[in-house]
Amino acid sequence: QQQQQQQQQQQQMEEQMRRQQEEADARKAAEAAAAAAAAEAREKAAAAAAAEAAAAAAAQAAQAAKKDLEPAWLPAELACGHCGSTSQGKSAHGVICRRRRKNGQVAGCGRGVCWACMEKLPRDQFGMVRTSRAEFESLAEDAWWMHEQCMEKSDLRSYFGGEKELKQAIAAADAQSAGQDKPSSGAPAASKKTSDPLEDAKAEVKAMSVKELKAYLTRNKVSIESCVEKTDLLNKALEVVAEKPPIPKGPAWMPPSMVCRLCAKPPGKEQGGVICRRLRADGSVSGCGEGVCWRCMKRAPRESFGQVRTTKEEFESLEADAWWMHEGCFQDGDYKDYFGESEPEEFYNRRTKADQDWAWEDPMTAGRPTMGDFGNKKMW
C-alpha cells in the first residue's frame, strides 16, 4: 500500500509538471505570436509612412518643377545666352526659351535671353517672336516664350492667338525687315502717323494682336474676364487710350516754358534741357517726368544728382533714340542700355538706396522737394 501511494504521488507530480510545462509552452507560443504580429504591424506602418513620404516628395518635386517651368524667368545670376551678361540686381533680367505644352511635354532650348537682346537683336539672328517684361508679367502663370526657331507651327499659332494673327505678325515682320511702310496682302495696312498723338495711339491699338491687347489691358489694370472676341478687347483698349493721354514719342526735350527742377527757372528756348523719361519698347514709360536744364545738368553735384549726364550735342545726335533719366530713376537693365556695359555694383547699390543717399538742397530750391523725394517715383 505504501508503494502504491508513492507511485500515485509520483504520477500526480509528473502530471502536474507536464501541465505546467504545457502552460509555459503555450504562453511562450502566444508571446511569440504577439511579438510577430507587432513586428508585422510595425513593418506595415513603416511601409505606409514610406509610401506617404514618397508621395509627398513626388508631389513637392512636381510642384517645384512646375514652379520652375511656369513662367520661365531668367534669374539675375544666370547669363544671357546671346550676350553673356548677368544682372547686378536681384530681379529677373530676361526670360528662358521654354514652354510646357498641354500634353505635358516641355519644349524650347532652355537658353536665356536678356531684355536688351530681346529688344535689339535683328530678326535674321533672333527671329520675329519677341516679348517684354510688362507683357510677361501681365500673363502671370500663363506666360511663356520661345525662340522662333524652337517653335512648331502650333506654338506660333498659340503664341499669337490664332492663324489669322500669325499671318498678320509674319506680314508685319516682313514689311519691317524690308523697310516698307505697308505690309504685304493679308495683313492690316500700317497706320500713317498724324499730327494728333491720340489718333496715332488709337491706330497702334487697332494694329495689336489678341495677345498684345490682353497684355495692354492687364498692364493698365483693366479686367478682361468678360471679353470673348477680339472686338471686346479692342473696344476696352480704345477706352483706355481715350481716358489716358498718350505719351509723346521721340526725344524728351524740355519745352521753353517748363521749369527746371533744380534751379526753378524755365530755359526760355527750344531744346533748353531734357526731361527724365524713357519710352520702352513695350509702350511703358519710366522716369519721374521732371525737366533739367543744361546748366544744372552740368553743374549739379554728383552726390545729389548722380553720375548719369548728357549734353545737348549728344542728345541731339541720337535723334529718335535719345533718352535720359536720373540715376535714381534707373531700373534693372537701363544702365546697360544707356552706357553699353554691365551695371557696376557701386552704381546698383547707390541707385537702389536713392531715397536715403540723395539729400541735396540748395538755397535756390529750398522749400521744394529735393532729388531724394522724387528719385524713385514714376510720374508717367
Short mmCIF file of C-alpha atoms in Angstrom, two decimals:
data_model
loop_
_atom_site.label_atom_id
_atom_site.label_comp_id
_atom_site.label_asym_id
_atom_site.label_seq_id
_atom_site.Cartn_x
_atom_site.Cartn_y
_atom_site.Cartn_z
CA GLN A 1 0.00 0.00 0.00
CA GLN A 2 2.82 2.32 0.85
CA GLN A 3 4.45 1.65 -2.52
CA GLN A 4 1.16 2.22 -4.29
CA GLN A 5 0.71 5.54 -2.53
CA GLN A 6 4.22 6.61 -3.51
CA GLN A 7 3.57 5.65 -7.12
CA GLN A 8 0.31 7.64 -7.18
CA GLN A 9 2.04 10.67 -5.71
CA GLN A 10 4.81 10.33 -8.26
CA GLN A 11 2.28 10.15 -11.10
CA GLN A 12 0.42 13.18 -9.78
CA MET A 13 3.62 15.19 -9.58
CA GLU A 14 4.60 14.19 -13.11
CA GLU A 15 1.11 15.10 -14.36
CA GLN A 16 1.29 18.49 -12.64
CA MET A 17 4.74 19.16 -14.07
CA ARG A 18 3.54 18.16 -17.52
CA ARG A 19 0.58 20.55 -17.31
CA GLN A 20 2.83 23.36 -16.07
CA GLN A 21 5.21 22.73 -18.94
CA GLU A 22 2.36 22.76 -21.45
CA GLU A 23 1.06 26.01 -19.97
CA ALA A 24 4.55 27.55 -20.16
CA ASP A 25 4.94 26.41 -23.77
CA ALA A 26 1.52 27.86 -24.62
CA ARG A 27 2.42 31.18 -23.02
CA LYS A 28 5.71 31.30 -24.94
CA ALA A 29 3.93 30.48 -28.17
CA ALA A 30 1.34 33.20 -27.52
CA GLU A 31 4.05 35.73 -26.68
CA ALA A 32 5.98 34.80 -29.83
CA ALA A 33 2.83 35.13 -31.94
CA ALA A 34 2.06 38.52 -30.37
CA ALA A 35 5.61 39.69 -30.98
CA ALA A 36 5.44 38.54 -34.60
CA ALA A 37 2.11 40.31 -35.07
CA ALA A 38 3.52 43.51 -33.54
CA ALA A 39 6.60 43.34 -35.78
CA GLU A 40 4.41 42.81 -38.81
CA ALA A 41 2.25 45.77 -37.81
CA ARG A 42 5.36 47.94 -37.38
CA GLU A 43 6.63 46.90 -40.79
CA LYS A 44 3.28 47.77 -42.38
CA ALA A 45 3.23 51.13 -40.60
CA ALA A 46 6.79 51.84 -41.74
CA ALA A 47 5.90 50.87 -45.30
CA ALA A 48 2.82 53.11 -45.23
CA ALA A 49 4.86 56.00 -43.83
CA ALA A 50 7.49 55.48 -46.51
CA ALA A 51 4.83 55.43 -49.21
CA GLU A 52 3.31 58.66 -47.87
CA ALA A 53 6.73 60.30 -47.71
CA ALA A 54 7.50 59.22 -51.27
CA ALA A 55 4.14 60.53 -52.48
CA ALA A 56 4.69 63.85 -50.67
CA ALA A 57 8.21 64.12 -52.10
CA ALA A 58 6.93 63.37 -55.60
CA ALA A 59 4.17 65.96 -55.23
CA GLN A 60 6.66 68.51 -53.93
CA ALA A 61 9.06 67.76 -56.75
CA ALA A 62 6.27 68.05 -59.31
CA GLN A 63 5.17 71.35 -57.80
CA ALA A 64 8.75 72.62 -57.76
CA ALA A 65 9.23 71.54 -61.37
CA LYS A 66 6.02 73.27 -62.38
CA LYS A 67 7.02 76.39 -60.50
CA ASP A 68 10.43 76.27 -62.17
CA LEU A 69 8.90 75.92 -65.62
CA GLU A 70 6.00 78.36 -65.45
CA PRO A 71 6.75 81.13 -66.05
CA ALA A 72 10.37 80.80 -67.15
CA TRP A 73 12.04 83.98 -65.91
CA LEU A 74 15.80 84.39 -66.40
CA PRO A 75 17.36 84.72 -62.88
CA ALA A 76 19.72 87.61 -62.25
CA GLU A 77 22.73 85.30 -61.74
CA LEU A 78 22.10 83.31 -64.96
CA ALA A 79 23.87 84.71 -68.03
CA CYS A 80 22.06 85.67 -71.21
CA GLY A 81 22.59 83.02 -73.87
CA HIS A 82 23.25 85.69 -76.53
CA CYS A 83 25.40 88.44 -74.95
CA GLY A 84 26.60 86.54 -71.85
CA SER A 85 25.63 89.30 -69.41
CA THR A 86 24.12 88.85 -65.93
CA SER A 87 22.27 91.32 -63.71
CA GLN A 88 23.66 93.05 -60.64
CA GLY A 89 20.13 93.27 -59.24
CA LYS A 90 18.04 90.54 -57.68
CA SER A 91 15.13 90.55 -60.12
CA ALA A 92 14.94 88.56 -63.35
CA HIS A 93 16.61 90.27 -66.30
CA GLY A 94 15.00 88.30 -69.11
CA VAL A 95 13.19 85.05 -70.00
CA ILE A 96 14.10 81.46 -70.83
CA CYS A 97 13.12 79.72 -74.07
CA ARG A 98 10.74 77.14 -72.62
CA ARG A 99 7.09 76.06 -72.78
CA ARG A 100 5.10 73.28 -71.19
CA ARG A 101 2.56 72.18 -73.77
CA LYS A 102 -0.93 70.93 -72.93
CA ASN A 103 0.20 67.30 -73.23
CA GLY A 104 2.84 67.88 -70.54
CA GLN A 105 5.77 67.94 -72.97
CA VAL A 106 8.40 70.60 -72.30
CA ALA A 107 9.64 72.41 -75.41
CA GLY A 108 12.34 75.00 -76.01
CA CYS A 109 16.13 75.11 -76.00
CA GLY A 110 16.35 76.38 -72.41
CA ARG A 111 18.63 79.28 -73.35
CA GLY A 112 18.02 82.59 -71.60
CA VAL A 113 17.58 85.97 -73.29
CA CYS A 114 18.01 89.32 -71.51
CA TRP A 115 15.63 92.20 -72.23
CA ALA A 116 18.30 94.19 -74.07
CA CYS A 117 18.94 91.39 -76.58
CA MET A 118 15.21 90.71 -76.86
CA GLU A 119 14.71 94.30 -77.98
CA LYS A 120 17.80 94.97 -80.09
CA LEU A 121 18.89 91.77 -81.88
CA PRO A 122 17.99 91.80 -85.59
CA ARG A 123 15.37 89.46 -86.98
CA ASP A 124 17.81 87.48 -89.13
CA GLN A 125 19.69 86.47 -85.95
CA PHE A 126 16.86 86.28 -83.42
CA GLY A 127 13.58 85.83 -85.25
CA MET A 128 10.34 87.80 -85.01
CA VAL A 129 8.92 86.36 -81.77
CA ARG A 130 9.51 88.91 -79.01
CA THR A 131 8.10 89.76 -75.60
CA SER A 132 8.68 92.35 -72.89
CA ARG A 133 8.88 92.39 -69.11
CA ALA A 134 5.48 94.11 -68.80
CA GLU A 135 3.78 91.64 -71.17
CA PHE A 136 5.38 88.62 -69.50
CA GLU A 137 4.35 89.82 -66.03
CA SER A 138 0.80 90.55 -67.16
CA LEU A 139 0.28 86.96 -68.37
CA ALA A 140 1.17 85.62 -64.87
CA GLU A 141 1.21 81.78 -64.78
CA ASP A 142 0.24 81.52 -68.46
CA ALA A 143 3.39 83.34 -69.56
CA TRP A 144 5.83 81.53 -71.86
CA TRP A 145 8.19 82.42 -74.68
CA MET A 146 10.43 80.55 -77.15
CA HIS A 147 12.78 81.42 -79.99
CA GLU A 148 11.03 81.32 -83.33
CA GLN A 149 13.35 78.53 -84.50
CA CYS A 150 12.38 76.45 -81.43
CA MET A 151 8.66 76.76 -82.14
CA GLU A 152 6.43 74.41 -84.06
CA LYS A 153 3.55 75.78 -86.13
CA SER A 154 1.14 75.02 -83.28
CA ASP A 155 3.34 77.00 -80.87
CA LEU A 156 3.30 80.02 -83.19
CA ARG A 157 -0.50 79.90 -83.52
CA SER A 158 -0.88 79.61 -79.76
CA TYR A 159 1.57 82.45 -79.09
CA PHE A 160 -0.03 84.98 -81.44
CA GLY A 161 -3.64 83.93 -80.77
CA GLY A 162 -4.62 82.15 -83.98
CA GLU A 163 -3.82 81.53 -87.63
CA LYS A 164 -5.03 84.96 -88.77
CA GLU A 165 -3.00 86.79 -86.12
CA LEU A 166 0.07 84.72 -87.01
CA LYS A 167 -0.20 85.70 -90.67
CA GLN A 168 -0.53 89.35 -89.68
CA ALA A 169 2.52 89.13 -87.43
CA ILE A 170 4.59 87.50 -90.19
CA ALA A 171 3.47 90.09 -92.73
CA ALA A 172 4.25 92.95 -90.35
CA ALA A 173 7.70 91.49 -89.58
CA ASP A 174 8.40 91.03 -93.29
CA ALA A 175 7.37 94.60 -94.00
CA GLN A 176 9.56 95.94 -91.19
CA SER A 177 12.54 93.89 -92.34
CA ALA A 178 12.12 95.14 -95.90
CA GLY A 179 11.74 98.73 -94.74
CA GLN A 180 8.27 99.02 -96.25
CA ASP A 181 5.56 101.35 -95.00
CA LYS A 182 2.81 98.95 -95.99
CA PRO A 183 2.71 95.23 -95.17
CA SER A 184 2.03 92.53 -97.69
CA SER A 185 -1.52 91.48 -98.64
CA GLY A 186 -3.44 89.66 -95.94
CA ALA A 187 -2.21 91.92 -93.15
CA PRO A 188 -3.80 95.17 -92.00
CA ALA A 189 -2.37 98.27 -93.61
CA ALA A 190 0.18 100.07 -91.49
CA SER A 191 -1.24 103.23 -89.94
CA LYS A 192 0.25 106.53 -91.04
CA LYS A 193 1.45 108.93 -88.39
CA THR A 194 -0.66 112.04 -87.93
CA SER A 195 -0.18 115.25 -86.01
CA ASP A 196 -2.63 114.03 -83.37
CA PRO A 197 -0.93 111.77 -80.76
CA LEU A 198 -4.31 110.42 -79.65
CA GLU A 199 -5.19 109.23 -83.16
CA ASP A 200 -1.73 107.68 -83.51
CA ALA A 201 -2.24 105.82 -80.21
CA LYS A 202 -5.63 104.52 -81.38
CA ALA A 203 -4.10 103.33 -84.64
CA GLU A 204 -1.39 101.43 -82.75
CA VAL A 205 -4.01 99.75 -80.55
CA LYS A 206 -6.07 98.71 -83.59
CA ALA A 207 -2.97 97.03 -85.07
CA MET A 208 -2.37 94.91 -81.93
CA SER A 209 -2.86 91.14 -81.87
CA VAL A 210 -5.07 89.38 -79.29
CA LYS A 211 -2.04 88.62 -77.15
CA GLU A 212 -0.86 92.22 -77.28
CA LEU A 213 -4.33 93.55 -76.45
CA LYS A 214 -4.57 91.28 -73.40
CA ALA A 215 -1.15 92.39 -72.20
CA TYR A 216 -2.02 96.06 -72.82
CA LEU A 217 -5.27 95.84 -70.82
CA THR A 218 -3.66 93.89 -67.99
CA ARG A 219 -0.83 96.42 -67.83
CA ASN A 220 -3.43 99.17 -67.44
CA LYS A 221 -5.30 97.15 -64.76
CA VAL A 222 -8.42 96.53 -66.88
CA SER A 223 -10.28 93.24 -66.39
CA ILE A 224 -10.57 91.01 -69.47
CA GLU A 225 -12.79 88.32 -67.94
CA SER A 226 -15.88 89.46 -69.85
CA CYS A 227 -14.04 89.63 -73.20
CA VAL A 228 -14.93 86.80 -75.58
CA GLU A 229 -13.95 88.13 -79.00
CA LYS A 230 -11.07 90.29 -80.16
CA THR A 231 -13.58 93.10 -80.69
CA ASP A 232 -14.31 93.15 -76.96
CA LEU A 233 -10.62 93.52 -76.17
CA LEU A 234 -10.19 96.23 -78.80
CA ASN A 235 -13.13 98.29 -77.51
CA LYS A 236 -11.77 98.22 -73.97
CA ALA A 237 -8.28 99.14 -75.19
CA LEU A 238 -9.66 102.10 -77.14
CA GLU A 239 -11.47 103.26 -73.98
CA VAL A 240 -8.16 103.16 -72.12
CA VAL A 241 -6.49 105.21 -74.85
CA ALA A 242 -9.29 107.78 -74.74
CA GLU A 243 -9.06 108.14 -70.96
CA LYS A 244 -5.26 108.08 -70.71
CA PRO A 245 -3.44 110.80 -72.70
CA PRO A 246 -0.70 109.29 -74.92
CA ILE A 247 2.94 109.93 -74.11
CA PRO A 248 4.68 111.79 -76.96
CA LYS A 249 7.32 109.71 -78.68
CA GLY A 250 10.81 110.77 -79.58
CA PRO A 251 13.42 112.69 -77.56
CA ALA A 252 12.04 114.27 -74.39
CA TRP A 253 13.20 117.86 -74.87
CA MET A 254 12.14 120.45 -72.28
CA PRO A 255 9.56 122.92 -73.60
CA PRO A 256 10.66 126.57 -73.30
CA SER A 257 8.11 127.26 -70.56
CA MET A 258 8.85 124.19 -68.43
CA VAL A 259 10.54 124.94 -65.11
CA CYS A 260 13.85 123.21 -64.33
CA ARG A 261 13.53 121.02 -61.25
CA LEU A 262 16.82 122.21 -59.77
CA CYS A 263 17.07 125.96 -60.47
CA ALA A 264 13.31 126.61 -60.78
CA LYS A 265 13.84 128.61 -63.98
CA PRO A 266 12.44 127.87 -67.46
CA PRO A 267 15.05 127.56 -70.22
CA GLY A 268 13.18 130.14 -72.32
CA LYS A 269 14.16 128.48 -75.59
CA GLU A 270 13.63 125.28 -77.54
CA GLN A 271 15.77 122.31 -76.50
CA GLY A 272 16.97 124.13 -73.41
CA GLY A 273 17.10 120.92 -71.40
CA VAL A 274 15.77 117.37 -71.18
CA ILE A 275 13.01 115.53 -69.34
CA CYS A 276 13.68 112.46 -67.21
CA ARG A 277 11.78 109.96 -69.33
CA ARG A 278 12.28 106.74 -71.26
CA LEU A 279 9.67 105.24 -73.56
CA ARG A 280 10.29 101.49 -73.62
CA ALA A 281 9.64 99.10 -76.49
CA ASP A 282 6.58 97.63 -74.77
CA GLY A 283 4.93 101.06 -74.55
CA SER A 284 5.56 101.60 -70.84
CA VAL A 285 7.21 104.83 -69.68
CA SER A 286 9.86 105.19 -66.97
CA GLY A 287 11.27 108.26 -65.31
CA CYS A 288 9.97 110.93 -62.93
CA GLY A 289 8.97 113.35 -65.71
CA GLU A 290 10.90 116.30 -64.28
CA GLY A 291 12.96 118.59 -66.53
CA VAL A 292 16.61 119.59 -66.07
CA CYS A 293 18.19 122.50 -67.94
CA TRP A 294 21.65 122.13 -69.50
CA ARG A 295 23.24 124.46 -66.94
CA CYS A 296 22.08 122.35 -63.99
CA MET A 297 22.87 119.13 -65.88
CA LYS A 298 26.49 120.27 -65.97
CA ARG A 299 26.83 121.87 -62.54
CA ALA A 300 24.69 119.74 -60.19
CA PRO A 301 26.83 117.88 -57.59
CA ARG A 302 27.38 114.16 -58.18
CA GLU A 303 26.43 113.36 -54.58
CA SER A 304 22.90 114.65 -55.10
CA PHE A 305 22.35 114.41 -58.85
CA GLY A 306 24.18 111.20 -59.68
CA GLN A 307 26.63 110.39 -62.46
CA VAL A 308 24.19 109.95 -65.36
CA ARG A 309 24.63 113.06 -67.52
CA THR A 310 24.16 114.06 -71.12
CA THR A 311 24.77 117.10 -73.29
CA LYS A 312 22.69 118.86 -75.90
CA GLU A 313 25.07 117.75 -78.65
CA GLU A 314 24.95 114.10 -77.56
CA PHE A 315 21.18 114.11 -77.09
CA GLU A 316 20.63 115.70 -80.48
CA SER A 317 22.96 113.25 -82.23
CA LEU A 318 20.95 110.26 -81.01
CA GLU A 319 17.84 111.62 -82.75
CA ALA A 320 14.73 109.46 -82.16
CA ASP A 321 16.63 107.01 -79.91
CA ALA A 322 17.63 109.71 -77.41
CA TRP A 323 16.55 109.34 -73.77
CA TRP A 324 17.88 110.29 -70.35
CA MET A 325 16.86 109.62 -66.74
CA HIS A 326 18.12 110.50 -63.29
CA GLU A 327 20.35 107.89 -61.69
CA GLY A 328 17.66 107.28 -59.06
CA CYS A 329 15.05 106.63 -61.77
CA PHE A 330 17.08 103.87 -63.44
CA GLN A 331 15.70 100.33 -63.31
CA ASP A 332 17.33 96.97 -63.96
CA GLY A 333 18.78 96.91 -67.47
CA ASP A 334 18.74 100.69 -68.00
CA TYR A 335 22.44 101.09 -67.20
CA LYS A 336 23.46 98.58 -69.86
CA ASP A 337 21.16 100.18 -72.44
CA TYR A 338 22.45 103.67 -71.64
CA PHE A 339 26.19 103.04 -71.23
CA GLY A 340 26.55 99.83 -73.25
CA GLU A 341 28.11 97.84 -70.39
CA SER A 342 27.05 95.87 -67.33
CA GLU A 343 25.91 97.84 -64.30
CA PRO A 344 28.65 98.21 -61.64
CA GLU A 345 27.80 97.06 -58.15
CA GLU A 346 28.57 100.52 -56.76
CA PHE A 347 26.03 102.11 -59.11
CA TYR A 348 23.40 99.48 -58.29
CA ASN A 349 23.81 99.96 -54.54
CA ARG A 350 23.63 103.73 -54.90
CA ARG A 351 20.53 103.88 -57.08
CA THR A 352 18.59 101.32 -55.06
CA LYS A 353 19.16 103.41 -51.92
CA ALA A 354 18.44 106.75 -53.59
CA ASP A 355 15.77 107.71 -51.07
CA GLN A 356 18.42 107.56 -48.33
CA ASP A 357 21.53 108.86 -50.07
CA TRP A 358 20.29 111.75 -52.22
CA ALA A 359 19.59 114.70 -49.98
CA TRP A 360 20.99 117.79 -51.73
CA GLU A 361 19.31 121.09 -51.00
CA ASP A 362 20.32 124.38 -52.50
CA PRO A 363 19.21 127.84 -51.37
CA MET A 364 17.60 128.28 -54.77
CA THR A 365 15.46 125.19 -54.27
CA ALA A 366 14.86 125.42 -50.51
CA GLY A 367 11.31 124.61 -49.54
CA ARG A 368 10.76 122.36 -52.56
CA PRO A 369 11.30 118.59 -52.75
CA THR A 370 14.90 117.54 -53.36
CA MET A 371 16.24 114.80 -55.57
CA GLY A 372 15.71 112.29 -52.79
CA ASP A 373 11.98 112.99 -52.85
CA PHE A 374 11.41 112.02 -56.46
CA GLY A 375 14.39 109.93 -57.48
CA ASN A 376 12.47 106.65 -57.30
CA LYS A 377 9.00 107.84 -58.31
CA LYS A 378 7.33 107.36 -61.65
CA MET A 379 5.01 110.19 -62.63
CA TRP A 380 4.12 108.90 -66.09
#
